[in-house]
Amino acid sequence: MCTTDLAQLAARDPEAATISLTINKTACRAFPNEPILSCARRHDIYIPTLCEMDDIDHTPGACRICMVDIVQAGRDKHQIVSACDTPVREGMTVATRTREVRDIQKLQVELLMADHLQDCATCVRHGDCELQDLAQFVGLTENRFFDRERTLAREVDTSSPALIRDMQRCVRCQRCVAVCRHHQQVDALAMEGTGLDRLVTLRHGTDQLNSTCVTCGQCVLVCPTGALGERDECERALDYICDPELTTVVQFAPAVRVAFGEEFGMPAGTNVQGHIITACKKIGVDIVLDTNFAADVVIMEEGTELLSRLKDRSRPTFTSCCPAWINFAEIHYPEILPLLSSTKSPQQVLSTVAKTYLPEKHGVKPENIRVISIMPCTAKKDEAVRPQLTMDGAPETDVVLTTREFARLLRREGIDLKDLEPSAFDDPYMSEFSGAGAIFGTTGGVMEAAVRTIYSVVNGKELDQIELEQLRGFEGVRAATVDLGGPFGEVKVAMVHGLGDTRALVEKVLAGETDFDFIEVMACPGGCVDGGGSLRSKKAYLPLAMARRDTIYNVDRKSNVRQSHNNQQVKTLYRDFLEAPNSEKAHTLLHTHYTDRRREMQQTVKDVWDDITMSSVVY
């Protein structure tokens, strides 16, 4: 544990809460300089918020919803202040629900909605919107200030194949700017303009497609409204499913099964694998496959590739499963592209095999197969349209639905997941998976899966300790030394998640300050279980990460087969079709290449000043 963590724990020691105050006539104890909002929450006193998000340390005081009435000790004068950025003081009296406070909050919500599109019933966030919640809380029944002409003049950016930016729904909370700039450190977003014209834009006036954005989707997870979201492809998926001339293949990722049930009222982290299979069959899908199967194939390819590079003393090798990381490398650090594994991601591996190997086995025409992918990731949409990932001019993956889209699709079809009886995969060729394939869904899982297999390849036996605890945890960067034996001896591996920590590690690699042989990168903090396409949580960033990853590890522990190379269907695939890992045929079908797409965008002095003064701008 780092010094900062220890300091934070010490600061939260109850004995350190030395400030006495009252909130709504309740005696409270607070830490020195603690914001009123934080103190109120600890004492289970509700104060409405919109822009604030505590777990990304974002309190710009921009929305002015968390207003409270305070009286300082020794004074008679009341003050109306924002609770998120006003510190407690000894003897302070706080009232959160006076008539004046309620009137101010109601007016502020009305003003926020003055240039917010008033079509809630057709918005993707309808019923799951923090602004709607506030309108209900303050009792808003009309909007006197709505300016339709001004609202419709605001930007709607549809240039990206993955994300839609609809500034007609933006409330300027700046959460997206904060998570992109300070956590992911991509810094693609900026605040520009003043007054009513101030809004979120892509840096330097570009559109989404041509910006430094890597489509990781973390901005979508923190957006309180429908201003940021994925490009919805439910209709295209239904077109394929309902076409009698087509054979539809659906694959779903390891993270989806543990990060989906809560949308239908099931406990966080519930494994709903069988329910998803049933749901897919119910809406008319022909073949349901598991991306975990392809994860096992990826380990065979990537592991063999790594051993070849180790023999050539070429190091480090970066994993290539995460499409947002690939975008990040191509746009921000193209000089490291030669260090990336050339193996396609599990999504693309499964799609490729489903359009080559599967037609032979099922006796269907390859041109009549459509692959629909259900992923916890917005960047997978971007990956599916990469020009490198096509077959005879057609995409390998035809449609990618995020977890959120799949939930909407099931609701459209009148399906409640928790009411379904689970069923099992029934395809005899591409549905078996190992525990190693399952743990791809969480940070460190790809590395752990790879180590299990390459150790066996080198030594002809399995690792004694199959669970590598040193690769598990939630620190930004983790490292371990593994003795592979044979001609390789000890190799040093690392895992990094979140693009802020990734940037720092890449800089060290380029500076020659590391000695790693193999590095796993996941763009999203926590890995795929917290991907940008996963279900959103109101007023919290990644609150269900641990429950989801615990279930992922339990799937591995309960698996009869826990190493990718012991997956019998994978063995059959190589025997009957691919010949061997990294064979000429396997390399042609399952490997790709990358493109230098560097975009140089540096902050100007004005950008820095805007960042410093971001929370002080009056709208």
PDB file of C-alpha atoms in Angstrom, residues 369-586:
ATOM      1  CA  ILE A 369     -22.993 -16.018 -42.018  1.00  0.00           C
ATOM      2  CA  ARG A 370     -23.350 -12.858 -39.957  1.00  0.00           C
ATOM      3  CA  VAL A 371     -21.444 -12.548 -36.683  1.00  0.00           C
ATOM      4  CA  ILE A 372     -23.005 -10.413 -33.946  1.00  0.00           C
ATOM      5  CA  SER A 373     -20.712  -9.715 -31.017  1.00  0.00           C
ATOM      6  CA  ILE A 374     -21.940  -8.751 -27.520  1.00  0.00           C
ATOM      7  CA  MET A 375     -19.147  -6.897 -25.755  1.00  0.00           C
ATOM      8  CA  PRO A 376     -18.612  -4.767 -22.614  1.00  0.00           C
ATOM      9  CA  CYS A 377     -16.572  -2.429 -24.819  1.00  0.00           C
ATOM     10  CA  THR A 378     -17.258   0.543 -27.073  1.00  0.00           C
ATOM     11  CA  ALA A 379     -13.857   0.220 -28.768  1.00  0.00           C
ATOM     12  CA  LYS A 380     -14.905  -3.189 -30.136  1.00  0.00           C
ATOM     13  CA  LYS A 381     -17.219  -1.296 -32.513  1.00  0.00           C
ATOM     14  CA  ASP A 382     -14.214   0.631 -33.739  1.00  0.00           C
ATOM     15  CA  GLU A 383     -12.197  -2.581 -34.037  1.00  0.00           C
ATOM     16  CA  ALA A 384     -14.888  -4.280 -36.142  1.00  0.00           C
ATOM     17  CA  VAL A 385     -14.553  -1.680 -38.914  1.00  0.00           C
ATOM     18  CA  ARG A 386     -10.750  -1.645 -39.077  1.00  0.00           C
ATOM     19  CA  PRO A 387      -9.711  -2.159 -42.728  1.00  0.00           C
ATOM     20  CA  GLN A 388      -7.157  -4.794 -41.641  1.00  0.00           C
ATOM     21  CA  LEU A 389      -9.943  -6.965 -40.198  1.00  0.00           C
ATOM     22  CA  THR A 390     -11.867  -7.906 -43.318  1.00  0.00           C
ATOM     23  CA  MET A 391     -12.282 -11.058 -45.392  1.00  0.00           C
ATOM     24  CA  ASP A 392     -12.814 -10.655 -49.138  1.00  0.00           C
ATOM     25  CA  GLY A 393     -13.895  -7.074 -48.546  1.00  0.00           C
ATOM     26  CA  ALA A 394     -16.454  -7.947 -45.870  1.00  0.00           C
ATOM     27  CA  PRO A 395     -15.942  -7.327 -42.136  1.00  0.00           C
ATOM     28  CA  GLU A 396     -15.032 -10.305 -39.975  1.00  0.00           C
ATOM     29  CA  THR A 397     -17.388  -9.061 -37.259  1.00  0.00           C
ATOM     30  CA  ASP A 398     -20.615  -7.708 -38.724  1.00  0.00           C
ATOM     31  CA  VAL A 399     -22.210  -6.014 -35.694  1.00  0.00           C
ATOM     32  CA  VAL A 400     -21.005  -5.215 -32.194  1.00  0.00           C
ATOM     33  CA  LEU A 401     -23.582  -4.616 -29.465  1.00  0.00           C
ATOM     34  CA  THR A 402     -22.429  -3.255 -26.135  1.00  0.00           C
ATOM     35  CA  THR A 403     -23.828  -4.785 -22.966  1.00  0.00           C
ATOM     36  CA  ARG A 404     -26.145  -1.760 -22.719  1.00  0.00           C
ATOM     37  CA  GLU A 405     -27.464  -2.269 -26.260  1.00  0.00           C
ATOM     38  CA  PHE A 406     -28.099  -5.952 -25.625  1.00  0.00           C
ATOM     39  CA  ALA A 407     -30.116  -5.033 -22.531  1.00  0.00           C
ATOM     40  CA  ARG A 408     -32.189  -2.588 -24.582  1.00  0.00           C
ATOM     41  CA  LEU A 409     -32.686  -5.206 -27.299  1.00  0.00           C
ATOM     42  CA  LEU A 410     -33.995  -7.779 -24.825  1.00  0.00           C
ATOM     43  CA  ARG A 411     -36.380  -5.244 -23.290  1.00  0.00           C
ATOM     44  CA  ARG A 412     -37.662  -4.374 -26.770  1.00  0.00           C
ATOM     45  CA  GLU A 413     -38.361  -8.064 -27.295  1.00  0.00           C
ATOM     46  CA  GLY A 414     -40.195  -8.310 -23.970  1.00  0.00           C
ATOM     47  CA  ILE A 415     -37.554 -10.531 -22.367  1.00  0.00           C
ATOM     48  CA  ASP A 416     -36.698 -10.314 -18.663  1.00  0.00           C
ATOM     49  CA  LEU A 417     -33.424 -12.158 -18.142  1.00  0.00           C
ATOM     50  CA  LYS A 418     -34.184 -13.307 -14.604  1.00  0.00           C
ATOM     51  CA  ASP A 419     -37.347 -15.093 -15.782  1.00  0.00           C
ATOM     52  CA  LEU A 420     -35.429 -17.315 -18.220  1.00  0.00           C
ATOM     53  CA  GLU A 421     -34.277 -20.867 -17.598  1.00  0.00           C
ATOM     54  CA  PRO A 422     -30.513 -21.119 -18.213  1.00  0.00           C
ATOM     55  CA  SER A 423     -29.339 -23.306 -21.071  1.00  0.00           C
ATOM     56  CA  ALA A 424     -25.945 -24.572 -22.155  1.00  0.00           C
ATOM     57  CA  PHE A 425     -23.824 -23.987 -25.237  1.00  0.00           C
ATOM     58  CA  ASP A 426     -24.650 -26.703 -27.725  1.00  0.00           C
ATOM     59  CA  ASP A 427     -22.253 -26.095 -30.603  1.00  0.00           C
ATOM     60  CA  PRO A 428     -19.822 -29.048 -30.720  1.00  0.00           C
ATOM     61  CA  TYR A 429     -17.023 -27.103 -32.386  1.00  0.00           C
ATOM     62  CA  MET A 430     -16.541 -23.639 -30.842  1.00  0.00           C
ATOM     63  CA  SER A 431     -18.193 -23.347 -27.425  1.00  0.00           C
ATOM     64  CA  GLU A 432     -15.890 -25.092 -24.967  1.00  0.00           C
ATOM     65  CA  PHE A 433     -13.652 -22.838 -22.887  1.00  0.00           C
ATOM     66  CA  SER A 434     -11.059 -23.135 -20.162  1.00  0.00           C
ATOM     67  CA  GLY A 435     -10.780 -21.200 -16.934  1.00  0.00           C
ATOM     68  CA  ALA A 436      -7.866 -19.378 -18.537  1.00  0.00           C
ATOM     69  CA  GLY A 437     -10.181 -18.098 -21.274  1.00  0.00           C
ATOM     70  CA  ALA A 438     -12.683 -16.923 -18.666  1.00  0.00           C
ATOM     71  CA  ILE A 439     -10.220 -14.730 -16.773  1.00  0.00           C
ATOM     72  CA  PHE A 440      -9.574 -12.666 -19.910  1.00  0.00           C
ATOM     73  CA  GLY A 441     -12.494 -10.594 -18.584  1.00  0.00           C
ATOM     74  CA  THR A 442     -10.511  -8.996 -15.773  1.00  0.00           C
ATOM     75  CA  THR A 443      -7.243  -7.144 -15.536  1.00  0.00           C
ATOM     76  CA  GLY A 444      -4.255  -9.507 -15.339  1.00  0.00           C
ATOM     77  CA  GLY A 445      -6.234 -12.410 -16.769  1.00  0.00           C
ATOM     78  CA  VAL A 446      -4.598 -12.459 -20.200  1.00  0.00           C
ATOM     79  CA  MET A 447      -1.150 -12.527 -18.633  1.00  0.00           C
ATOM     80  CA  GLU A 448      -2.056 -15.271 -16.179  1.00  0.00           C
ATOM     81  CA  ALA A 449      -3.638 -17.372 -18.936  1.00  0.00           C
ATOM     82  CA  ALA A 450      -0.567 -16.942 -21.136  1.00  0.00           C
ATOM     83  CA  VAL A 451       1.836 -17.938 -18.361  1.00  0.00           C
ATOM     84  CA  ARG A 452      -0.123 -21.150 -17.726  1.00  0.00           C
ATOM     85  CA  THR A 453       0.269 -22.232 -21.338  1.00  0.00           C
ATOM     86  CA  ILE A 454       3.790 -21.093 -22.197  1.00  0.00           C
ATOM     87  CA  TYR A 455       5.108 -22.783 -19.033  1.00  0.00           C
ATOM     88  CA  SER A 456       3.523 -26.048 -20.177  1.00  0.00           C
ATOM     89  CA  VAL A 457       4.896 -25.672 -23.714  1.00  0.00           C
ATOM     90  CA  VAL A 458       8.427 -25.130 -22.405  1.00  0.00           C
ATOM     91  CA  ASN A 459       8.402 -27.766 -19.661  1.00  0.00           C
ATOM     92  CA  GLY A 460       5.906 -30.390 -20.805  1.00  0.00           C
ATOM     93  CA  LYS A 461       4.033 -30.147 -17.517  1.00  0.00           C
ATOM     94  CA  GLU A 462       1.604 -27.801 -15.789  1.00  0.00           C
ATOM     95  CA  LEU A 463       2.448 -25.061 -13.337  1.00  0.00           C
ATOM     96  CA  ASP A 464       2.281 -26.295  -9.733  1.00  0.00           C
ATOM     97  CA  GLN A 465       0.660 -23.058  -8.576  1.00  0.00           C
ATOM     98  CA  ILE A 466      -1.883 -22.272 -11.267  1.00  0.00           C
ATOM     99  CA  GLU A 467      -3.292 -19.103  -9.693  1.00  0.00           C
ATOM    100  CA  LEU A 468      -0.680 -16.366  -9.904  1.00  0.00           C
ATOM    101  CA  GLU A 469      -1.710 -14.066  -7.068  1.00  0.00           C
ATOM    102  CA  GLN A 470       1.111 -11.634  -7.871  1.00  0.00           C
ATOM    103  CA  LEU A 471      -0.736 -10.796 -11.107  1.00  0.00           C
ATOM    104  CA  ARG A 472      -4.011 -10.134  -9.306  1.00  0.00           C
ATOM    105  CA  GLY A 473      -4.976  -6.941  -7.535  1.00  0.00           C
ATOM    106  CA  PHE A 474      -6.196  -3.486  -8.421  1.00  0.00           C
ATOM    107  CA  GLU A 475      -2.960  -1.504  -8.470  1.00  0.00           C
ATOM    108  CA  GLY A 476      -2.358   0.325 -11.726  1.00  0.00           C
ATOM    109  CA  VAL A 477       0.799  -1.659 -12.513  1.00  0.00           C
ATOM    110  CA  ARG A 478       1.719  -5.101 -11.212  1.00  0.00           C
ATOM    111  CA  ALA A 479       4.811  -7.139 -11.998  1.00  0.00           C
ATOM    112  CA  ALA A 480       5.994 -10.680 -11.391  1.00  0.00           C
ATOM    113  CA  THR A 481       8.919 -12.915 -12.237  1.00  0.00           C
ATOM    114  CA  VAL A 482       8.098 -16.375 -13.574  1.00  0.00           C
ATOM    115  CA  ASP A 483      10.653 -19.162 -13.984  1.00  0.00           C
ATOM    116  CA  LEU A 484       9.800 -20.740 -17.341  1.00  0.00           C
ATOM    117  CA  GLY A 485      12.726 -23.099 -17.132  1.00  0.00           C
ATOM    118  CA  GLY A 486      14.327 -24.594 -20.215  1.00  0.00           C
ATOM    119  CA  PRO A 487      16.274 -22.144 -22.366  1.00  0.00           C
ATOM    120  CA  PHE A 488      14.265 -19.179 -21.127  1.00  0.00           C
ATOM    121  CA  GLY A 489      14.802 -19.215 -17.384  1.00  0.00           C
ATOM    122  CA  GLU A 490      13.182 -16.364 -15.511  1.00  0.00           C
ATOM    123  CA  VAL A 491      11.007 -13.922 -17.428  1.00  0.00           C
ATOM    124  CA  LYS A 492       9.619 -10.698 -16.062  1.00  0.00           C
ATOM    125  CA  VAL A 493       5.970  -9.931 -16.796  1.00  0.00           C
ATOM    126  CA  ALA A 494       3.823  -6.908 -16.036  1.00  0.00           C
ATOM    127  CA  MET A 495       0.182  -5.916 -16.117  1.00  0.00           C
ATOM    128  CA  VAL A 496      -1.128  -2.363 -16.467  1.00  0.00           C
ATOM    129  CA  HIS A 497      -4.706  -1.151 -16.647  1.00  0.00           C
ATOM    130  CA  GLY A 498      -6.112   2.322 -17.193  1.00  0.00           C
ATOM    131  CA  LEU A 499      -4.495   4.499 -19.838  1.00  0.00           C
ATOM    132  CA  GLY A 500      -3.015   6.946 -17.337  1.00  0.00           C
ATOM    133  CA  ASP A 501      -0.782   4.234 -15.874  1.00  0.00           C
ATOM    134  CA  THR A 502      -0.272   2.782 -19.360  1.00  0.00           C
ATOM    135  CA  ARG A 503       1.129   6.085 -20.605  1.00  0.00           C
ATOM    136  CA  ALA A 504       3.606   6.200 -17.732  1.00  0.00           C
ATOM    137  CA  LEU A 505       4.729   2.602 -18.349  1.00  0.00           C
ATOM    138  CA  VAL A 506       5.116   3.111 -22.098  1.00  0.00           C
ATOM    139  CA  GLU A 507       7.249   6.187 -21.441  1.00  0.00           C
ATOM    140  CA  LYS A 508       9.508   4.048 -19.232  1.00  0.00           C
ATOM    141  CA  VAL A 509       9.766   1.350 -21.893  1.00  0.00           C
ATOM    142  CA  LEU A 510      10.761   3.925 -24.498  1.00  0.00           C
ATOM    143  CA  ALA A 511      13.317   5.421 -22.113  1.00  0.00           C
ATOM    144  CA  GLY A 512      14.879   1.995 -21.490  1.00  0.00           C
ATOM    145  CA  GLU A 513      13.935   2.084 -17.819  1.00  0.00           C
ATOM    146  CA  THR A 514      12.183  -1.305 -17.685  1.00  0.00           C
ATOM    147  CA  ASP A 515      13.298  -4.892 -18.214  1.00  0.00           C
ATOM    148  CA  PHE A 516       9.953  -6.588 -18.846  1.00  0.00           C
ATOM    149  CA  ASP A 517       9.586  -9.453 -21.295  1.00  0.00           C
ATOM    150  CA  PHE A 518       5.787  -9.455 -21.579  1.00  0.00           C
ATOM    151  CA  ILE A 519       3.291  -6.682 -20.747  1.00  0.00           C
ATOM    152  CA  GLU A 520      -0.501  -6.953 -20.664  1.00  0.00           C
ATOM    153  CA  VAL A 521      -2.401  -3.714 -21.256  1.00  0.00           C
ATOM    154  CA  MET A 522      -6.087  -3.090 -20.595  1.00  0.00           C
ATOM    155  CA  ALA A 523      -7.328   0.413 -21.404  1.00  0.00           C
ATOM    156  CA  CYS A 524     -10.212   0.315 -18.950  1.00  0.00           C
ATOM    157  CA  PRO A 525      -9.472   0.368 -15.209  1.00  0.00           C
ATOM    158  CA  GLY A 526     -10.292  -3.113 -13.956  1.00  0.00           C
ATOM    159  CA  GLY A 527     -10.241  -4.580 -17.430  1.00  0.00           C
ATOM    160  CA  CYS A 528     -13.217  -5.698 -19.511  1.00  0.00           C
ATOM    161  CA  VAL A 529     -15.543  -6.122 -16.509  1.00  0.00           C
ATOM    162  CA  ASP A 530     -15.564  -2.318 -16.356  1.00  0.00           C
ATOM    163  CA  GLY A 531     -15.431  -1.662 -20.080  1.00  0.00           C
ATOM    164  CA  GLY A 532     -16.895   1.463 -21.630  1.00  0.00           C
ATOM    165  CA  GLY A 533     -19.827  -0.548 -22.981  1.00  0.00           C
ATOM    166  CA  SER A 534     -20.844  -2.078 -19.645  1.00  0.00           C
ATOM    167  CA  LEU A 535     -23.877  -1.046 -17.616  1.00  0.00           C
ATOM    168  CA  ARG A 536     -23.721   2.431 -16.072  1.00  0.00           C
ATOM    169  CA  SER A 537     -24.062   3.190 -12.369  1.00  0.00           C
ATOM    170  CA  LYS A 538     -25.539   6.487 -11.262  1.00  0.00           C
ATOM    171  CA  LYS A 539     -23.260   8.845  -9.334  1.00  0.00           C
ATOM    172  CA  ALA A 540     -20.463   6.269  -9.118  1.00  0.00           C
ATOM    173  CA  TYR A 541     -17.524   5.129 -11.219  1.00  0.00           C
ATOM    174  CA  LEU A 542     -16.884   1.366 -11.342  1.00  0.00           C
ATOM    175  CA  PRO A 543     -18.719   0.503  -8.087  1.00  0.00           C
ATOM    176  CA  LEU A 544     -19.270  -3.150  -9.071  1.00  0.00           C
ATOM    177  CA  ALA A 545     -15.728  -3.960 -10.210  1.00  0.00           C
ATOM    178  CA  MET A 546     -14.813  -6.287  -7.364  1.00  0.00           C
ATOM    179  CA  ALA A 547     -18.074  -8.277  -7.416  1.00  0.00           C
ATOM    180  CA  ARG A 548     -17.687  -8.854 -11.136  1.00  0.00           C
ATOM    181  CA  ARG A 549     -14.055  -9.910 -11.015  1.00  0.00           C
ATOM    182  CA  ASP A 550     -14.664 -12.244  -8.051  1.00  0.00           C
ATOM    183  CA  THR A 551     -17.192 -14.126 -10.171  1.00  0.00           C
ATOM    184  CA  ILE A 552     -14.742 -14.282 -13.077  1.00  0.00           C
ATOM    185  CA  TYR A 553     -12.160 -15.934 -10.841  1.00  0.00           C
ATOM    186  CA  ASN A 554     -14.796 -18.348  -9.506  1.00  0.00           C
ATOM    187  CA  VAL A 555     -15.640 -19.387 -13.080  1.00  0.00           C
ATOM    188  CA  ASP A 556     -11.965 -20.280 -13.491  1.00  0.00           C
ATOM    189  CA  ARG A 557     -11.791 -22.186 -10.190  1.00  0.00           C
ATOM    190  CA  LYS A 558     -14.867 -24.262 -11.042  1.00  0.00           C
ATOM    191  CA  SER A 559     -13.705 -25.124 -14.555  1.00  0.00           C
ATOM    192  CA  ASN A 560     -12.685 -28.711 -15.236  1.00  0.00           C
ATOM    193  CA  VAL A 561     -10.090 -27.415 -17.688  1.00  0.00           C
ATOM    194  CA  ARG A 562      -8.057 -24.386 -16.577  1.00  0.00           C
ATOM    195  CA  GLN A 563      -5.418 -24.073 -19.297  1.00  0.00           C
ATOM    196  CA  SER A 564      -6.046 -22.950 -22.869  1.00  0.00           C
ATOM    197  CA  HIS A 565      -3.913 -25.697 -24.382  1.00  0.00           C
ATOM    198  CA  ASN A 566      -6.108 -28.346 -22.722  1.00  0.00           C
ATOM    199  CA  ASN A 567      -9.299 -27.127 -24.409  1.00  0.00           C
ATOM    200  CA  GLN A 568     -10.327 -30.151 -26.505  1.00  0.00           C
ATOM    201  CA  GLN A 569     -12.225 -28.102 -29.087  1.00  0.00           C
ATOM    202  CA  VAL A 570      -9.178 -25.884 -29.564  1.00  0.00           C
ATOM    203  CA  LYS A 571      -7.049 -28.989 -30.103  1.00  0.00           C
ATOM    204  CA  THR A 572      -9.549 -30.192 -32.701  1.00  0.00           C
ATOM    205  CA  LEU A 573      -9.507 -26.790 -34.436  1.00  0.00           C
ATOM    206  CA  TYR A 574      -5.740 -26.976 -34.877  1.00  0.00           C
ATOM    207  CA  ARG A 575      -5.772 -30.639 -35.868  1.00  0.00           C
ATOM    208  CA  ASP A 576      -8.543 -30.313 -38.443  1.00  0.00           C
ATOM    209  CA  PHE A 577      -8.098 -26.763 -39.724  1.00  0.00           C
ATOM    210  CA  LEU A 578      -5.294 -24.493 -38.486  1.00  0.00           C
ATOM    211  CA  GLU A 579      -2.552 -27.173 -38.394  1.00  0.00           C
ATOM    212  CA  ALA A 580      -0.499 -25.624 -35.559  1.00  0.00           C
ATOM    213  CA  PRO A 581      -0.149 -22.392 -33.570  1.00  0.00           C
ATOM    214  CA  ASN A 582       1.487 -19.764 -35.774  1.00  0.00           C
ATOM    215  CA  SER A 583       1.375 -22.019 -38.829  1.00  0.00           C
ATOM    216  CA  GLU A 584       1.181 -20.225 -42.152  1.00  0.00           C
ATOM    217  CA  LYS A 585      -2.584 -20.740 -42.226  1.00  0.00           C
ATOM    218  CA  ALA A 586      -3.045 -19.652 -38.626  1.00  0.00           C
TER     219      ALA A 586
END
